[in-house]
Amino acid sequence: MGIKTVAVVGASGNVGTPLVRALLNAGFAVTAITRPTSTATFPSEVELRRADPNSVEELTAALSGQDAVVSATATEVVAFTGQNALVDAAVAAGVKRFIPSEFGHNLERFERFADGKMLRQMLDGKARTAAYVEEKARENPGFTWTGVGTSGFFDWGLDTGVLDIHVKDRKATIYDSGNEIFSTCDLPYIGTAVAQVLKHEEETRNKFVEVVQYQTNQNAIVKALEEVLGKKFTLTHVKTADVEKEGHEKLARGDGGGAFVDFLHLWAFTDGAGHAVPEGETANALLGLPAPQTDVRPAVEEYIRSRGVKATD
Ligand SMILES: NC(=O)c1ccc[n+]([C@@H]2O[C@H](COP(=O)([O-])OP(=O)(O)OC[C@H]3O[C@@H](n4cnc5c(N)ncnc54)[C@H](OP(=O)(O)O)[C@@H]3O)[C@@H](O)[C@H]2O)c1
């Protein structure tokens, strides 16, 4: 029997909110596992259960009857506390499929390239969870996992400034030529991809799958924004060699967050870096998702619509 019931941890977050919507739309029965102190609210179709994220006992009780667990818990949990309590609880509750909170770059790809070294170190929490999940799956054949790689988020990257394209201010910082192609997707796409993973239970058993919605570059995004909004952006140009130096300086003075963003920029934007996920390495076809698109304009139009940005803003 296929997966029918899905528990989502972190269901009220950036990834979790559209993920819950996508799972409901795909016909899954969704339970949100939220912290006892959380004030998060959920759609009426979602069953709400509360559990201390560090208590295996409470989490095990909250996961009873669930076929799958999707963790979309916060970065700080992933990086520092870890997700082992949730993994142990999923095993104890007889959950069949566990998807850890990853939703980013492929850590093995970071390991293969010198310019991925710093990012790989900084994301060690995700690697430790992945190793723990694999170990538990080896020990418990009924327990399986899928890792979902999404590269950097497009809409979240615009909201937070991580893409360094600032829509409301009509400003952007362009790294090197701005022509380097990178992989990206928007937040609702992640939910769709996870729903497809759960519907392709056998094909995605015990593996890391990467999905790509768009292959684009900074210049294409700015051009699409200028066309849609009918206004020119003010551009600042920087060299990634200087950004790398700044990243190490930030790290030395304890600004790990700032350094992390600098190293992400280096990875994605450096001329000739070549780190876009090759189409042949994506799981798009396996999951019945369209091939990665090279025209980013639909993403830009959706961003402008969903964020209520007006040409006159
Ligand atoms: N690739 C990218 O560009 C990118 C960008 C952002 C995030 N990510 C990744 O996506 C995943 C989800 O991130 P997100 O931004 O969606 O997370 P988020 O919105 O910051 O947090 C998700 C949920 O985690 C729970 N939470 C928050 N703080 C917590 C704490 N201290 N202890 C336990 N639970 C806590 C909350 O749920 P309740 O209140 O319901 O308990 C919250 O709604 C992470 O793995 C993150 O690294 C990737």
Coordinates of C-alpha atoms and ligand atoms in Angstrom, one line a residue:
M1 CA 0.0 0.0 0.0
G2 CA 1.4 3.4 -0.9
I3 CA 2.0 6.4 1.3
K4 CA -1.2 8.0 2.5
T5 CA -0.5 9.8 5.8
V6 CA 2.3 12.3 6.0
A7 CA 3.5 14.2 9.1
V8 CA 5.2 17.5 8.5
V9 CA 7.6 19.0 11.1
G10 CA 8.2 22.7 10.6
A11 CA 4.9 22.9 8.7
S12 CA 4.5 26.6 9.4
G13 CA 7.9 27.7 7.9
N14 CA 9.1 29.1 4.6
V15 CA 9.3 25.6 3.1
G16 CA 6.7 24.0 5.3
T17 CA 3.7 26.3 4.5
P18 CA 3.6 25.7 0.7
L19 CA 4.7 22.1 1.3
V20 CA 1.6 21.3 3.4
R21 CA -0.6 22.9 0.7
A22 CA 1.0 20.8 -2.0
L23 CA 0.6 17.6 0.0
L24 CA -3.1 18.3 0.6
N25 CA -3.6 19.1 -3.1
A26 CA -1.9 15.8 -4.0
G27 CA -4.4 13.9 -1.8
F28 CA -2.3 13.1 1.3
A29 CA -3.7 13.2 4.8
V30 CA -1.4 15.7 6.5
T31 CA -0.5 16.0 10.2
A32 CA 1.5 19.0 11.4
I33 CA 3.9 18.2 14.3
T34 CA 4.5 21.5 16.0
R35 CA 6.3 22.6 19.1
P36 CA 4.3 22.9 22.3
T37 CA 5.1 26.6 22.5
S38 CA 4.4 27.3 18.8
T39 CA 1.7 29.7 17.9
A40 CA 1.6 28.5 14.3
T41 CA -1.8 27.9 12.6
F42 CA -2.6 25.5 9.8
P43 CA -5.3 24.9 7.2
S44 CA -8.4 23.3 8.7
E45 CA -7.8 20.0 6.8
V46 CA -4.5 19.5 8.8
E47 CA -4.5 17.5 12.0
L48 CA -2.4 19.3 14.6
R49 CA -0.2 17.4 17.1
R50 CA 2.3 18.9 19.5
A51 CA 5.6 17.4 20.7
D52 CA 8.8 18.6 22.2
P53 CA 11.3 18.4 19.3
N54 CA 13.9 16.9 21.6
S55 CA 11.7 14.2 23.2
V56 CA 11.8 10.9 21.3
E57 CA 8.9 9.7 23.4
E58 CA 6.6 12.6 22.6
L59 CA 7.6 12.6 18.9
T60 CA 7.0 8.8 18.7
A61 CA 3.5 9.3 20.1
A62 CA 2.8 12.2 17.7
L63 CA 4.0 10.1 14.7
S64 CA 1.7 7.1 15.3
G65 CA -0.2 6.1 12.2
Q66 CA 2.0 8.1 9.9
D67 CA 3.4 6.5 6.7
A68 CA 5.9 9.3 6.0
V69 CA 7.6 12.2 7.9
V70 CA 8.8 15.3 6.0
S71 CA 11.1 17.5 8.1
A72 CA 11.1 21.1 7.1
T73 CA 12.5 22.3 10.4
A74 CA 14.5 25.5 10.7
T75 CA 18.1 25.9 9.6
E76 CA 19.2 26.6 13.2
V77 CA 17.8 23.2 14.3
V78 CA 19.4 21.4 11.3
A79 CA 22.7 23.1 11.9
F80 CA 23.0 22.9 15.7
T81 CA 20.5 20.6 17.5
G82 CA 20.2 18.1 14.7
Q83 CA 17.2 15.9 13.7
N84 CA 18.3 12.6 15.4
A85 CA 15.4 12.6 17.9
L86 CA 12.9 12.9 15.1
V87 CA 14.7 10.1 13.2
D88 CA 14.6 7.8 16.2
A89 CA 10.9 8.6 16.8
A90 CA 10.1 7.9 13.1
V91 CA 11.8 4.5 13.4
A92 CA 10.0 3.7 16.7
A93 CA 6.6 4.8 15.3
G94 CA 7.1 2.4 12.2
V95 CA 7.3 5.3 9.7
K96 CA 8.1 4.0 6.2
R97 CA 9.7 7.1 4.6
F98 CA 11.7 9.9 6.2
I99 CA 12.6 13.1 4.3
P100 CA 15.1 15.2 6.4
S101 CA 15.2 19.0 6.3
E102 CA 17.8 19.5 3.6
F103 CA 16.2 21.4 0.6
G104 CA 19.4 22.9 -0.6
H105 CA 22.5 22.1 -2.5
N106 CA 23.9 18.6 -3.1
L107 CA 26.6 18.2 -0.4
E108 CA 28.5 15.6 -2.4
R109 CA 28.8 18.2 -5.2
F110 CA 30.3 20.6 -2.7
E111 CA 32.8 17.9 -1.8
R112 CA 33.9 17.5 -5.4
F113 CA 34.9 21.1 -5.9
A114 CA 37.5 23.3 -4.1
D115 CA 35.0 26.2 -4.1
G116 CA 32.4 24.1 -2.3
K117 CA 34.8 23.2 0.6
M118 CA 33.6 26.1 2.9
L119 CA 29.9 25.5 2.2
R120 CA 30.3 21.8 2.9
Q121 CA 31.9 22.5 6.3
M122 CA 29.2 25.0 7.2
L123 CA 26.4 22.6 6.3
D124 CA 27.9 19.7 8.2
G125 CA 24.7 19.4 10.3
K126 CA 22.8 18.3 7.2
A127 CA 25.5 15.8 6.4
R128 CA 25.4 14.3 9.9
T129 CA 21.6 13.9 9.7
A130 CA 21.9 12.3 6.3
A131 CA 24.5 9.8 7.6
Y132 CA 22.3 9.0 10.7
V133 CA 19.2 8.4 8.5
E134 CA 21.2 6.1 6.3
E135 CA 22.5 4.2 9.3
K136 CA 18.9 3.7 10.7
A137 CA 17.7 2.6 7.3
R138 CA 20.4 -0.1 7.2
E139 CA 19.4 -1.3 10.7
N140 CA 15.7 -1.2 10.0
P141 CA 14.7 -2.4 6.5
G142 CA 11.1 -1.1 6.9
F143 CA 12.5 2.5 7.4
T144 CA 13.6 4.3 4.2
W145 CA 14.6 7.8 3.4
T146 CA 14.8 10.3 0.5
G147 CA 17.0 13.4 0.5
V148 CA 15.6 16.3 -1.6
G149 CA 18.0 18.7 -3.2
T150 CA 16.6 22.0 -4.5
S151 CA 19.6 24.3 -4.9
G152 CA 19.0 27.8 -3.7
F153 CA 15.4 29.2 -3.5
F154 CA 14.4 31.9 -6.0
D155 CA 11.5 33.7 -4.3
W156 CA 13.0 33.3 -0.8
G157 CA 16.4 34.6 -2.3
L158 CA 14.6 37.8 -3.5
D159 CA 12.7 38.2 -0.3
T160 CA 15.7 38.0 1.9
G161 CA 18.3 39.7 -0.4
V162 CA 20.4 36.5 -0.6
L163 CA 20.2 36.7 -4.5
D164 CA 21.4 40.3 -4.1
I165 CA 18.6 41.5 -6.4
H166 CA 16.5 44.0 -4.5
V167 CA 13.1 44.3 -6.2
K168 CA 11.5 47.1 -4.2
D169 CA 14.7 49.3 -4.4
R170 CA 15.2 48.4 -8.1
K171 CA 18.9 47.6 -7.3
A172 CA 21.1 44.6 -7.9
T173 CA 24.7 43.6 -7.2
I174 CA 26.0 41.7 -10.2
Y175 CA 28.8 39.2 -9.5
D176 CA 31.5 38.9 -12.3
S177 CA 29.7 39.1 -15.6
G178 CA 26.3 38.1 -14.2
N179 CA 26.0 35.4 -16.9
E180 CA 26.9 32.3 -14.9
I181 CA 24.0 29.8 -15.0
F182 CA 22.8 28.4 -11.7
S183 CA 19.9 26.2 -10.6
T184 CA 17.0 27.4 -8.6
C185 CA 13.3 26.9 -7.8
D186 CA 10.6 28.7 -5.9
L187 CA 9.1 27.6 -2.6
P188 CA 5.8 26.1 -3.9
Y189 CA 7.8 24.0 -6.4
I190 CA 9.5 22.2 -3.4
G191 CA 6.1 21.1 -2.1
T192 CA 5.2 19.7 -5.5
A193 CA 8.5 17.9 -5.8
V194 CA 8.1 16.3 -2.3
A195 CA 4.6 15.2 -3.1
Q196 CA 5.9 13.5 -6.3
V197 CA 8.7 11.9 -4.2
L198 CA 6.1 10.3 -1.9
K199 CA 4.0 9.2 -4.9
H200 CA 7.2 7.5 -6.4
E201 CA 8.0 5.6 -3.2
E202 CA 10.0 2.8 -4.9
E203 CA 11.9 4.9 -7.3
T204 CA 13.1 7.3 -4.6
R205 CA 13.9 4.8 -1.9
N206 CA 17.1 5.5 0.0
K207 CA 18.5 8.1 -2.3
F208 CA 19.2 11.8 -2.7
V209 CA 17.2 13.3 -5.6
E210 CA 17.8 16.7 -7.1
V211 CA 15.1 18.8 -8.7
V212 CA 15.6 22.0 -10.7
Q213 CA 12.8 24.4 -11.8
Y214 CA 14.9 27.0 -13.5
Q215 CA 18.5 27.3 -14.9
T216 CA 19.1 31.0 -15.1
N217 CA 21.6 33.8 -14.2
Q218 CA 21.5 37.2 -12.5
N219 CA 21.4 39.2 -15.8
A220 CA 18.3 37.2 -17.0
I221 CA 16.5 37.8 -13.7
V222 CA 17.2 41.5 -13.7
K223 CA 16.2 41.8 -17.4
A224 CA 12.9 40.0 -16.7
L225 CA 12.2 42.2 -13.6
E226 CA 13.0 45.4 -15.7
E227 CA 10.6 44.3 -18.4
V228 CA 7.8 43.3 -16.1
L229 CA 8.1 46.4 -13.9
G230 CA 8.9 48.8 -16.7
K231 CA 11.8 50.3 -14.8
K232 CA 15.6 50.1 -15.0
F233 CA 17.6 48.7 -12.0
T234 CA 20.7 50.4 -10.6
L235 CA 23.5 47.9 -10.9
T236 CA 26.7 47.5 -8.8
H237 CA 29.4 45.2 -10.1
V238 CA 31.6 43.1 -7.9
K239 CA 34.4 40.6 -8.6
T240 CA 33.9 37.2 -6.9
A241 CA 37.6 37.1 -6.1
D242 CA 37.0 40.1 -3.8
V243 CA 33.9 38.4 -2.4
E244 CA 35.9 35.3 -1.5
K245 CA 38.4 37.5 0.5
E246 CA 35.5 39.2 2.3
G247 CA 34.0 35.8 3.1
H248 CA 37.1 34.7 4.9
E249 CA 37.4 38.0 6.7
K250 CA 33.8 37.7 7.9
L251 CA 34.5 34.2 9.1
A252 CA 37.6 35.3 11.0
R253 CA 35.6 38.0 12.9
G254 CA 32.8 35.5 13.7
D255 CA 30.2 36.5 11.1
G256 CA 29.4 33.0 10.0
G257 CA 26.1 34.0 8.5
G258 CA 27.6 36.7 6.3
A259 CA 30.4 34.4 5.2
F260 CA 28.0 31.7 4.3
V261 CA 26.1 34.0 1.9
D262 CA 29.4 35.2 0.4
F263 CA 30.4 31.6 -0.3
L264 CA 27.0 30.8 -1.7
H265 CA 27.5 33.8 -4.1
L266 CA 30.9 32.4 -5.1
W267 CA 29.4 29.0 -5.8
A268 CA 26.5 30.1 -7.9
F269 CA 27.7 33.3 -9.6
T270 CA 31.5 32.9 -10.3
D271 CA 32.1 33.1 -14.1
G272 CA 32.9 29.6 -15.3
A273 CA 32.1 27.9 -12.0
G274 CA 29.8 25.5 -13.8
H275 CA 27.8 24.4 -10.7
A276 CA 24.3 24.4 -12.2
V277 CA 22.9 20.9 -11.8
P278 CA 23.3 19.1 -15.2
E279 CA 19.9 18.2 -16.5
G280 CA 20.9 14.6 -16.8
E281 CA 21.5 14.5 -13.0
T282 CA 18.1 15.9 -12.0
A283 CA 15.2 13.7 -10.9
N284 CA 12.7 15.9 -12.8
A285 CA 11.9 13.2 -15.3
L286 CA 11.8 10.4 -12.7
L287 CA 9.3 12.4 -10.7
G288 CA 7.1 13.5 -13.6
L289 CA 8.2 17.1 -13.3
P290 CA 8.9 19.3 -16.4
A291 CA 12.5 19.7 -17.5
P292 CA 14.3 22.6 -16.0
Q293 CA 13.2 25.9 -17.7
T294 CA 15.7 28.4 -19.0
D295 CA 13.2 31.3 -19.3
V296 CA 13.0 32.7 -15.8
R297 CA 10.2 35.3 -16.7
P298 CA 7.4 33.1 -15.4
A299 CA 9.1 32.9 -12.0
V300 CA 9.6 36.7 -12.0
E301 CA 5.9 37.3 -13.0
E302 CA 4.7 35.0 -10.2
Y303 CA 7.0 36.7 -7.7
I304 CA 5.7 40.2 -8.6
R305 CA 2.1 38.9 -8.5
S306 CA 2.4 36.9 -5.2
R307 CA 4.3 39.7 -3.4
G308 CA 2.0 42.4 -4.6
V309 CA 4.9 44.5 -6.1
K310 CA 3.5 47.3 -8.2
A311 CA 5.3 49.0 -11.1
T312 CA 4.8 52.3 -9.3
D313 CA 6.3 51.1 -6.0
Ligands
LIG1 N1 18.2 26.3 -0.4 C1 17.9 27.5 0.1 O1 18.0 28.5 -0.5 C2 17.2 27.5 1.5 C3 16.7 28.7 2.0 C4 16.1 28.6 3.2 C5 16.0 27.5 3.9 N2 16.5 26.3 3.4 C6 16.4 25.0 4.1 O2 15.1 24.7 4.1 C7 14.8 24.0 5.4 C8 13.6 24.7 6.1 O3 14.0 26.0 6.3 P1 12.9 27.2 6.5 O4 13.5 28.5 6.2 O5 11.6 26.8 5.9 O6 12.7 27.1 8.1 P2 11.9 28.2 9.0 O7 10.8 28.8 8.3 O8 13.0 29.1 9.6 O9 11.4 27.3 10.2 C9 10.6 26.2 10.0 C10 9.8 25.7 11.2 O10 10.7 25.2 12.2 C11 10.2 25.3 13.5 N3 11.2 25.9 14.3 C12 11.7 27.2 14.3 N4 12.6 27.3 15.2 C13 12.7 26.2 15.9 C14 13.5 25.7 17.0 N5 14.4 26.5 17.6 N6 13.4 24.4 17.4 C15 12.5 23.6 16.8 N7 11.7 24.0 15.7 C16 11.8 25.2 15.3 C17 8.9 26.2 13.4 O11 7.8 25.3 13.3 P3 6.7 25.2 14.5 O12 6.5 26.6 15.0 O13 5.5 24.6 13.8 O14 7.3 24.3 15.5 C18 9.2 26.8 12.0 O15 8.0 27.3 11.4 C19 16.1 24.0 6.2 O16 16.7 22.8 6.0 C20 16.8 25.1 5.6 O17 18.2 25.0 5.7 C21 17.1 26.3 2.2

